[in-house]
Coordinates of C-alpha atoms and ligand atoms in Angstrom, one line a residue:
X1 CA -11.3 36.5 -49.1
X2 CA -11.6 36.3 -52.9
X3 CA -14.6 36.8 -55.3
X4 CA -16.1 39.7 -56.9
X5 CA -17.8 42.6 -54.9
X6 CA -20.2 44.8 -56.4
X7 CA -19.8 48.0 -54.7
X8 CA -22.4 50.0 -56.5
X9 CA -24.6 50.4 -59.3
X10 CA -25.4 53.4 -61.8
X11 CA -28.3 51.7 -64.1
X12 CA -27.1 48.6 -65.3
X13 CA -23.7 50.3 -65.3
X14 CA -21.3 48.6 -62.5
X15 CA -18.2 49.6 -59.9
X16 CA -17.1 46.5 -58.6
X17 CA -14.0 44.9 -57.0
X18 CA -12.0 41.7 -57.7
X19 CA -9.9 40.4 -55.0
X20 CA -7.9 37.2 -56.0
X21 CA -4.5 35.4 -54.5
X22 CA -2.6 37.7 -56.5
X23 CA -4.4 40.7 -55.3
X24 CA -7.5 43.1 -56.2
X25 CA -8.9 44.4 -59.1
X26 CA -10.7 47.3 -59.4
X27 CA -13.8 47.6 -62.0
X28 CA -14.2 48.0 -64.3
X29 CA -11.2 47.2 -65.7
X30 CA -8.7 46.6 -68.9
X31 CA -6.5 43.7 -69.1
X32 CA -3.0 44.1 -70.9
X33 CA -2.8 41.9 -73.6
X34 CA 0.8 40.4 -73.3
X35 CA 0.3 37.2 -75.4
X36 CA 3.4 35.4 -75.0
X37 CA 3.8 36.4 -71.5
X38 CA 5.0 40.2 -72.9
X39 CA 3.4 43.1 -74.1
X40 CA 4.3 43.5 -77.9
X41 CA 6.4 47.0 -78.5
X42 CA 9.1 45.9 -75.7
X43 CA 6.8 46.3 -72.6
X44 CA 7.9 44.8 -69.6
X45 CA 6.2 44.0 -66.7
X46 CA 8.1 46.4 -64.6
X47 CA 6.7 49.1 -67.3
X48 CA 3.3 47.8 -66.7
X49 CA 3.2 49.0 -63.2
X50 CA 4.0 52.7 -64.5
X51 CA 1.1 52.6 -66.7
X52 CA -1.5 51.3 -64.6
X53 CA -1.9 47.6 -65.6
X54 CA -4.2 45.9 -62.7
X55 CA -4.5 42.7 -64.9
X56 CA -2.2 41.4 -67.5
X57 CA -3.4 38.5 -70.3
X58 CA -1.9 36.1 -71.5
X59 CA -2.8 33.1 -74.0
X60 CA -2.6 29.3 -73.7
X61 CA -2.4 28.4 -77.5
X62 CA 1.0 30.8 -77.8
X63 CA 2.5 29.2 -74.1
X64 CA 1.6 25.8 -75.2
X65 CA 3.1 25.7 -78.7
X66 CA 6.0 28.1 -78.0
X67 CA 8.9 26.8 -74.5
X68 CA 5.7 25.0 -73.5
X69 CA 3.4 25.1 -70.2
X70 CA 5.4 22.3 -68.8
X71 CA 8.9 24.0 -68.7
X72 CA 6.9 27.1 -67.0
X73 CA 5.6 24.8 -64.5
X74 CA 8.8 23.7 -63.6
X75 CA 10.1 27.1 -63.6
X76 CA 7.1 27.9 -60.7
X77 CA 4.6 29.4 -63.3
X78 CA 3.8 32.2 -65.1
X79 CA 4.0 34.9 -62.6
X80 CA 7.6 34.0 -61.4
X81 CA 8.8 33.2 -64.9
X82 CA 7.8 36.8 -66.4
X83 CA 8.4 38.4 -62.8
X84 CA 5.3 39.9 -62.6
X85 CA 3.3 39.2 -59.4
X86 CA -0.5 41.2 -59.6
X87 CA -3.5 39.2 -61.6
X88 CA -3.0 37.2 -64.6
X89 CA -6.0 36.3 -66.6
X90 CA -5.1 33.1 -69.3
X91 CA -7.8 32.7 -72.0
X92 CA -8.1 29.0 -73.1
X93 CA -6.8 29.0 -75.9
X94 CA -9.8 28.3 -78.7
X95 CA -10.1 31.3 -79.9
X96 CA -6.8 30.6 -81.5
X97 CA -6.8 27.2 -82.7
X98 CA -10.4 28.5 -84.8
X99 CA -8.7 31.5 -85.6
X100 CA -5.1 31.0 -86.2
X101 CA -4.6 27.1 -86.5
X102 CA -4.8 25.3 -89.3
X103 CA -6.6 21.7 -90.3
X104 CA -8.5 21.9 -87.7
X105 CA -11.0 18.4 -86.7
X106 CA -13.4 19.1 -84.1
X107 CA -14.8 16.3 -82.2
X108 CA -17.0 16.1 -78.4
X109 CA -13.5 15.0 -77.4
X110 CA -12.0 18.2 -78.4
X111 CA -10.0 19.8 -81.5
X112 CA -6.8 18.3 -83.8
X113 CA -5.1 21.0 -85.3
X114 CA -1.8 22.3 -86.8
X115 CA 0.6 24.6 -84.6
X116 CA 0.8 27.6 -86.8
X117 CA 4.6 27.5 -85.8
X118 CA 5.8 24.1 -87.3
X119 CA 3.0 22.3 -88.3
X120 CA 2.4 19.2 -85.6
X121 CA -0.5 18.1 -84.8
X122 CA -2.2 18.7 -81.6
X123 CA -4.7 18.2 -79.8
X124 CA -6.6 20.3 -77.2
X125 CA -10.1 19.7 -75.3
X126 CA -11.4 20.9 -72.5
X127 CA -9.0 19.1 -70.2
X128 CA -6.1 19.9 -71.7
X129 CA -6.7 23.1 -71.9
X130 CA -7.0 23.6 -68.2
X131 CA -3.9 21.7 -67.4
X132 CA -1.9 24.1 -69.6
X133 CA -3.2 27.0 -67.6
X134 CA -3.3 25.1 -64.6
X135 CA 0.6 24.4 -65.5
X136 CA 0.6 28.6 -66.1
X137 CA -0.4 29.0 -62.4
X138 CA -2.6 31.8 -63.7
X139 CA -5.1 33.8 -61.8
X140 CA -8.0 33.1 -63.6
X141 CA -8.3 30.2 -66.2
X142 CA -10.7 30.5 -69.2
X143 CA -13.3 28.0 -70.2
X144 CA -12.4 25.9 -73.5
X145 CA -14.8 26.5 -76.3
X146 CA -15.6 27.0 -79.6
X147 CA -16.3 30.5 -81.1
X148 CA -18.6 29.8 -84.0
X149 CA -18.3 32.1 -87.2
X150 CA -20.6 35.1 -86.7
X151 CA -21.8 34.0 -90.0
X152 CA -22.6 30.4 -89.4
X153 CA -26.3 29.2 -89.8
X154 CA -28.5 28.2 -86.9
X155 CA -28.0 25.0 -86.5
X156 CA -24.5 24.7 -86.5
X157 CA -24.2 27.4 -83.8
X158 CA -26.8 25.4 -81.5
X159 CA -24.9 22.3 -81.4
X160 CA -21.6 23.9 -80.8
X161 CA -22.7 26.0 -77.7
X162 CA -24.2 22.8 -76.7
X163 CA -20.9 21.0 -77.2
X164 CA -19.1 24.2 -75.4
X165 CA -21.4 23.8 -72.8
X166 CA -20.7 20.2 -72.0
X167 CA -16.8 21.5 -72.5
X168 CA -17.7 23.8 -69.3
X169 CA -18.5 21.2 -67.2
X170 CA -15.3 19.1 -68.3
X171 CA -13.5 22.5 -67.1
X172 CA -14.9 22.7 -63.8
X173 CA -14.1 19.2 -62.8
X174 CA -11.0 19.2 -64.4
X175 CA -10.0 22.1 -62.7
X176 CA -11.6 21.6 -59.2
X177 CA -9.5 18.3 -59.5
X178 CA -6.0 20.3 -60.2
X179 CA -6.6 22.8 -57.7
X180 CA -6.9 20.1 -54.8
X181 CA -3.5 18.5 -56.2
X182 CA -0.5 19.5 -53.5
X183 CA 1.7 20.8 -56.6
X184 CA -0.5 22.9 -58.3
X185 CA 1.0 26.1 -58.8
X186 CA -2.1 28.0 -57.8
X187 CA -4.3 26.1 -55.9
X188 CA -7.1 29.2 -56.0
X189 CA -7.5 29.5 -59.9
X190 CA -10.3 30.7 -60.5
X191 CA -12.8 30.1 -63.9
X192 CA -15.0 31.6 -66.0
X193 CA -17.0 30.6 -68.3
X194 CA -18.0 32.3 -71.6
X195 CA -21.1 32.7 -73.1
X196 CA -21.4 32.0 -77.0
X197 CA -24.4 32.0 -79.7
X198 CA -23.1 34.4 -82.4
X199 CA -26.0 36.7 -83.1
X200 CA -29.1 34.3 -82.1
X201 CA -30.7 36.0 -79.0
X202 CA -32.6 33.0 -77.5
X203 CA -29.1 30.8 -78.2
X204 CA -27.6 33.7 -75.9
X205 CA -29.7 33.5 -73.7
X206 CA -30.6 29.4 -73.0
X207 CA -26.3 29.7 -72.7
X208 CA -26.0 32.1 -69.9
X209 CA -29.0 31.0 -68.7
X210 CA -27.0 27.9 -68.5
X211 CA -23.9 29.0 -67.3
X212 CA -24.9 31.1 -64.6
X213 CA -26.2 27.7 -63.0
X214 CA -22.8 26.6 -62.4
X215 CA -21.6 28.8 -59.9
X216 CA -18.5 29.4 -61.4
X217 CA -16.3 33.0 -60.6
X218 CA -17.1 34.8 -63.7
X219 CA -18.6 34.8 -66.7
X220 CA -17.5 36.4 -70.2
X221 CA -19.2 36.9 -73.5
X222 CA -17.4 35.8 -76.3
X223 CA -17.6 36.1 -80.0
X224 CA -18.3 39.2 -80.1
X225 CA -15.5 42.1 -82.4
X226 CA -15.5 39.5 -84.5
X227 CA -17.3 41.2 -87.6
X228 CA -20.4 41.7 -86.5
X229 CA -21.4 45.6 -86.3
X230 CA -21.4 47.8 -83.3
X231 CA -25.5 47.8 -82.8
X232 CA -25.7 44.0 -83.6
X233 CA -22.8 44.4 -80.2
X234 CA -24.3 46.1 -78.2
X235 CA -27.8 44.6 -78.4
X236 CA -26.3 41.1 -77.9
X237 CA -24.7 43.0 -74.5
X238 CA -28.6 44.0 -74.0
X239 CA -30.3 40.5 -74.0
X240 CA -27.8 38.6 -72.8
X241 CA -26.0 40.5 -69.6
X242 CA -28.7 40.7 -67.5
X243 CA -29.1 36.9 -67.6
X244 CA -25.4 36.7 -66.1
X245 CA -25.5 36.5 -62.3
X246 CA -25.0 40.3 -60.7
X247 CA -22.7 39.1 -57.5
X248 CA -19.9 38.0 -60.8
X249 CA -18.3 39.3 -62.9
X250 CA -19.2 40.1 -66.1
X251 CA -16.3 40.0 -69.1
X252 CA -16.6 41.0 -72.9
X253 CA -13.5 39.4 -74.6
X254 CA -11.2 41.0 -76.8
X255 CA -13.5 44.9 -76.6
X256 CA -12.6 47.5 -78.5
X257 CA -12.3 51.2 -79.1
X258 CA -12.8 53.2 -75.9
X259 CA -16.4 54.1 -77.1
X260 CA -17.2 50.5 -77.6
X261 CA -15.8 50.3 -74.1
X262 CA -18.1 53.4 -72.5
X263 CA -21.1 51.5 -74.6
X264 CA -20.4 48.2 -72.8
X265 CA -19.9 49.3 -69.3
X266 CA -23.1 51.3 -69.9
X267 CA -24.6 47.7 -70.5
X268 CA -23.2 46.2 -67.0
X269 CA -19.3 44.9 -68.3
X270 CA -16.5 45.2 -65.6
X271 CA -13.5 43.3 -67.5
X272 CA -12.1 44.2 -70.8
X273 CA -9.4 43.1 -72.9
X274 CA -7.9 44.5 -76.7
X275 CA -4.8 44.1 -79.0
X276 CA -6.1 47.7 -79.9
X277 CA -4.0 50.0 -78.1
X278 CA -0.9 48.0 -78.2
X279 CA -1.2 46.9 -82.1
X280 CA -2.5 51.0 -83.5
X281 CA 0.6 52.2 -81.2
X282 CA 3.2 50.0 -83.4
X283 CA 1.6 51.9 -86.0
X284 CA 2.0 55.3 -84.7
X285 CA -1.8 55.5 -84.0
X286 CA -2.2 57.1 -80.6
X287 CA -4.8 57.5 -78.6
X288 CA -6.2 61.0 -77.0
X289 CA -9.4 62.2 -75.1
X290 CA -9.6 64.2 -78.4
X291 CA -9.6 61.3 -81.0
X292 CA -6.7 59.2 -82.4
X293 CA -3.9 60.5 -84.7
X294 CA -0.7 59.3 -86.4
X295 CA 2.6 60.6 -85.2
X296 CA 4.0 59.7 -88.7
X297 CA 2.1 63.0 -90.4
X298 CA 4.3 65.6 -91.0
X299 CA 2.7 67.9 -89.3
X300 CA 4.0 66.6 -86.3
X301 CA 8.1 67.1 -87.5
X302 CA 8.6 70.7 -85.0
X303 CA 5.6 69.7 -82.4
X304 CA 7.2 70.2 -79.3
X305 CA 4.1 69.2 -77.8
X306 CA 3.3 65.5 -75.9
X307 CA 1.3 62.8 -77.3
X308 CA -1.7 64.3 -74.9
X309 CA -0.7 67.2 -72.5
X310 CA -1.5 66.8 -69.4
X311 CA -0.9 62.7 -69.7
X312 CA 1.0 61.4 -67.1
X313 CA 2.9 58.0 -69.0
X314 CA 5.9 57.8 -69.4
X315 CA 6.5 58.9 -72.8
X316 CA 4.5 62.0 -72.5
X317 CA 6.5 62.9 -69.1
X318 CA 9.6 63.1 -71.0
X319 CA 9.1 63.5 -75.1
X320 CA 7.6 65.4 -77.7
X321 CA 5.9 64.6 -80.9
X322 CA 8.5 66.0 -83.2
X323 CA 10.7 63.5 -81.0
X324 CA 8.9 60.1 -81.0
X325 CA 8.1 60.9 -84.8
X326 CA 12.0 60.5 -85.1
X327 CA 12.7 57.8 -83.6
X328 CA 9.7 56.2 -85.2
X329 CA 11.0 57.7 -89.0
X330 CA 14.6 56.3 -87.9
X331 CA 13.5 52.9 -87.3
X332 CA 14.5 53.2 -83.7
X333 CA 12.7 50.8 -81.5
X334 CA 12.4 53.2 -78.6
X335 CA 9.8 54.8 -80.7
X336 CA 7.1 51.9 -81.0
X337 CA 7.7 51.4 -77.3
X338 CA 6.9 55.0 -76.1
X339 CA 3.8 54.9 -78.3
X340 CA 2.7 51.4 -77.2
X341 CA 3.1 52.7 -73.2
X342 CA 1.2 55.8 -74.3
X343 CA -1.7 54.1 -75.5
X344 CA -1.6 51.3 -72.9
X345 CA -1.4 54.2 -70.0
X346 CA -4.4 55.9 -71.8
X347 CA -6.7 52.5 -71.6
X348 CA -5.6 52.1 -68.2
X349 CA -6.5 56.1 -67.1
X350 CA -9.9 56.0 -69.0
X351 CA -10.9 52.5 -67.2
X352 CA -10.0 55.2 -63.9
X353 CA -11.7 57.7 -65.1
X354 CA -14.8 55.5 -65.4
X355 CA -14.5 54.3 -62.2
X356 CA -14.4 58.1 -60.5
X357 CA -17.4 58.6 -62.3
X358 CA -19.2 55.5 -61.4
X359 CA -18.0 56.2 -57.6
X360 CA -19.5 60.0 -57.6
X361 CA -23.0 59.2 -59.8
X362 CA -21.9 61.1 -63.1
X363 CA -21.3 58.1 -65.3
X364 CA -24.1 59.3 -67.7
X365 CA -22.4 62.9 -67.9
X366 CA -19.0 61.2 -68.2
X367 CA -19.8 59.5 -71.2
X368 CA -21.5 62.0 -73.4
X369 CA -18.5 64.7 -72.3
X370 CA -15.8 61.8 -73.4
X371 CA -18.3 61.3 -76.9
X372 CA -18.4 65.0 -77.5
X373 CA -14.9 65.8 -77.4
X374 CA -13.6 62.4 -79.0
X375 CA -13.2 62.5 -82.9
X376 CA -14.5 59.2 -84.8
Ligands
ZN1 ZN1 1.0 59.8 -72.7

């Protein structure tokens, strides 16, 4: 049986269960952002099991201009091509083309652009979109849309959540047709759609409004982390969540820091996903229930200490600071990779550790012990 089961509510905050073809997912939850079908900082997806990954990302822009979607399909998807067999999540892929692509031409057909790789021209609407993540065999596909500039006037951002909107139906049919063809590599892909307006609360609103009449399996909110502040975040989360159906799920892409995180599921989000912990740990930024530091600092040359004591990943298990900082100072790879799985394994605990709180009623006392004790 798949679909989302809301097991129970503190406030508007939410524990909550996924179950899907490729198994269940526990909420709330962080997705593992492994773009091109790996986690950057040499993470495999035998490592993701060690760290607690439930649900790994991946993006249709990056598949689709790099080997291809096609070449995957023939190779029986995503899950078998990058051997990893729990949940996959595929976003559509415009986030990219309006963030990374270049001459860009956007039409109620869909959107011309450059590859930021070589150059060629492509094109990509709603359709095509879902046949490259229908080609993935992903578990859940992501509605094609456009993510207006948070700066863009009025006007402009009406008409192109009302374009995006017509986009969502072109998903659904599109993919309800796919899913009933015999060589469809998953025939149970889900879809959500996402909910857009920039920082216009009625826009917000008339959209999920909207959306939520489609009966589809999810629902996300994007545009958000996108330059906006924190409180202009978190009220959009206020006006605009509970007009998202409560038996879905509820997603806010590409969210954040863990406080953003603690804010959010606070304001009724179960699914999360950020470059954060992966990016900062190729830095040396890790991440601790006390705040986030740089291994690189000398002070860290004798500390025989781990990252975190008391962390259970698997470079804490094993290595010290003074250690890692090595590696990291000798331009030895292992030394991005343990801090990437540290961080990763930290996201994945605190999502846990939300979830113990949510199951015995002390999410409120959770949150202000985790914001007392973590440095900003
Ligand atoms: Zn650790």
């Amino acid at each position: 049986m798949s679909g989302y089961t809301l097991i129970k509510k503190d406030k508007r905050a939410r524990r909550g269960r996924l179950d899907t073809v490729h198994g269940t997912v526990e909420t709330p939850v962080f997705m593992n952002v492994g773009t091109v079908g790996a986690i950057k900082g040499a993470v495999s997806s035998v490592d993701l099991k060690e760290i607690g990954c439930q649900i790994e990302l991946s993006n249709t822009y990056h598949l689709h201009v790099r080997t291809g979607d096609e070449l995957i399909k023939r190779l029986g998807g995503l899950h078998r091509f990058m051997n990893w067999d729990g949940p996959i999540l595929t976003d559509s892929g415009g986030f990219q083309i309006f963030s990374l692509a270049s001459l860009r031409k956007i039409k109620e057909e869909g959107v011309t652009f450059a590859s930021h790789i070589d150059g060629h021209r492509i094109f990509m609407g709603p359709e095509e979109s879902i046949r490259i993540q229908s080609n993935l065999g992903s578990t859940i596909a992501m509605a094609f849309d456009e993510c207006p500039d948070s700066r863009s006037d009025r006007d402009y951002v009406e008409a192109s959540v009302k374009r995006t909107e017509r986009w969502l139906v072109r998903c659904k049919d599109e993919l309800d047709r796919l899913n009933a063809l015999p060589d469809t590599v998953n025939q149970h892909q889900m879809l959500f759609g996402i909910n857009q307006g920039a920082v216009f609360d009625d826009i917000r609103i008339d959209n999920a409004d909207y959306i939520s009449s489609l009966d589809l399996d999810g629902y996300a909110i994007g545009g958000l982390a996108v330059g906006e502040t924190h409180e202009e975040m978190y009220h959009i989360l206020d006006v605009t969540v509970p007009h998202l159906p409560e038996d879905k799920p509820v997603y806010l892409m590409g969210v954040g820091t863990p406080v953003n995180i603690l804010e959010a599921v606070e304001r009724g989000v179960d699914f999360f996903d950020c470059v954060y912990p992966s990016r900062n740990g190729r830095h040396g930024q890790l991440y601790t229930h006390s705040g986030k530091f740089n291994i690189k600092n000398a002070e860290y040359a004798e500390d025989l200490r781990p990252i975190e004591e008391g962390c259970k990943c698997p470079a804490c298990c094993s290595y010290s600071r003074a250690y890692i900082r090595h590696l990291i100072k000798a331009g030895e790879m292992l030394g991005l990779r343990l801090c990437v799985l540290h961080n990763l394994y930290f996201y994945n605990h605190l999502m846990k550790e939300i979830r113990q709180a949510l199951d015995e009623d002390r999410f409120d006392s959770f949150k202000a012990d985790f914001l007392a004790h973590y440095k900003r």
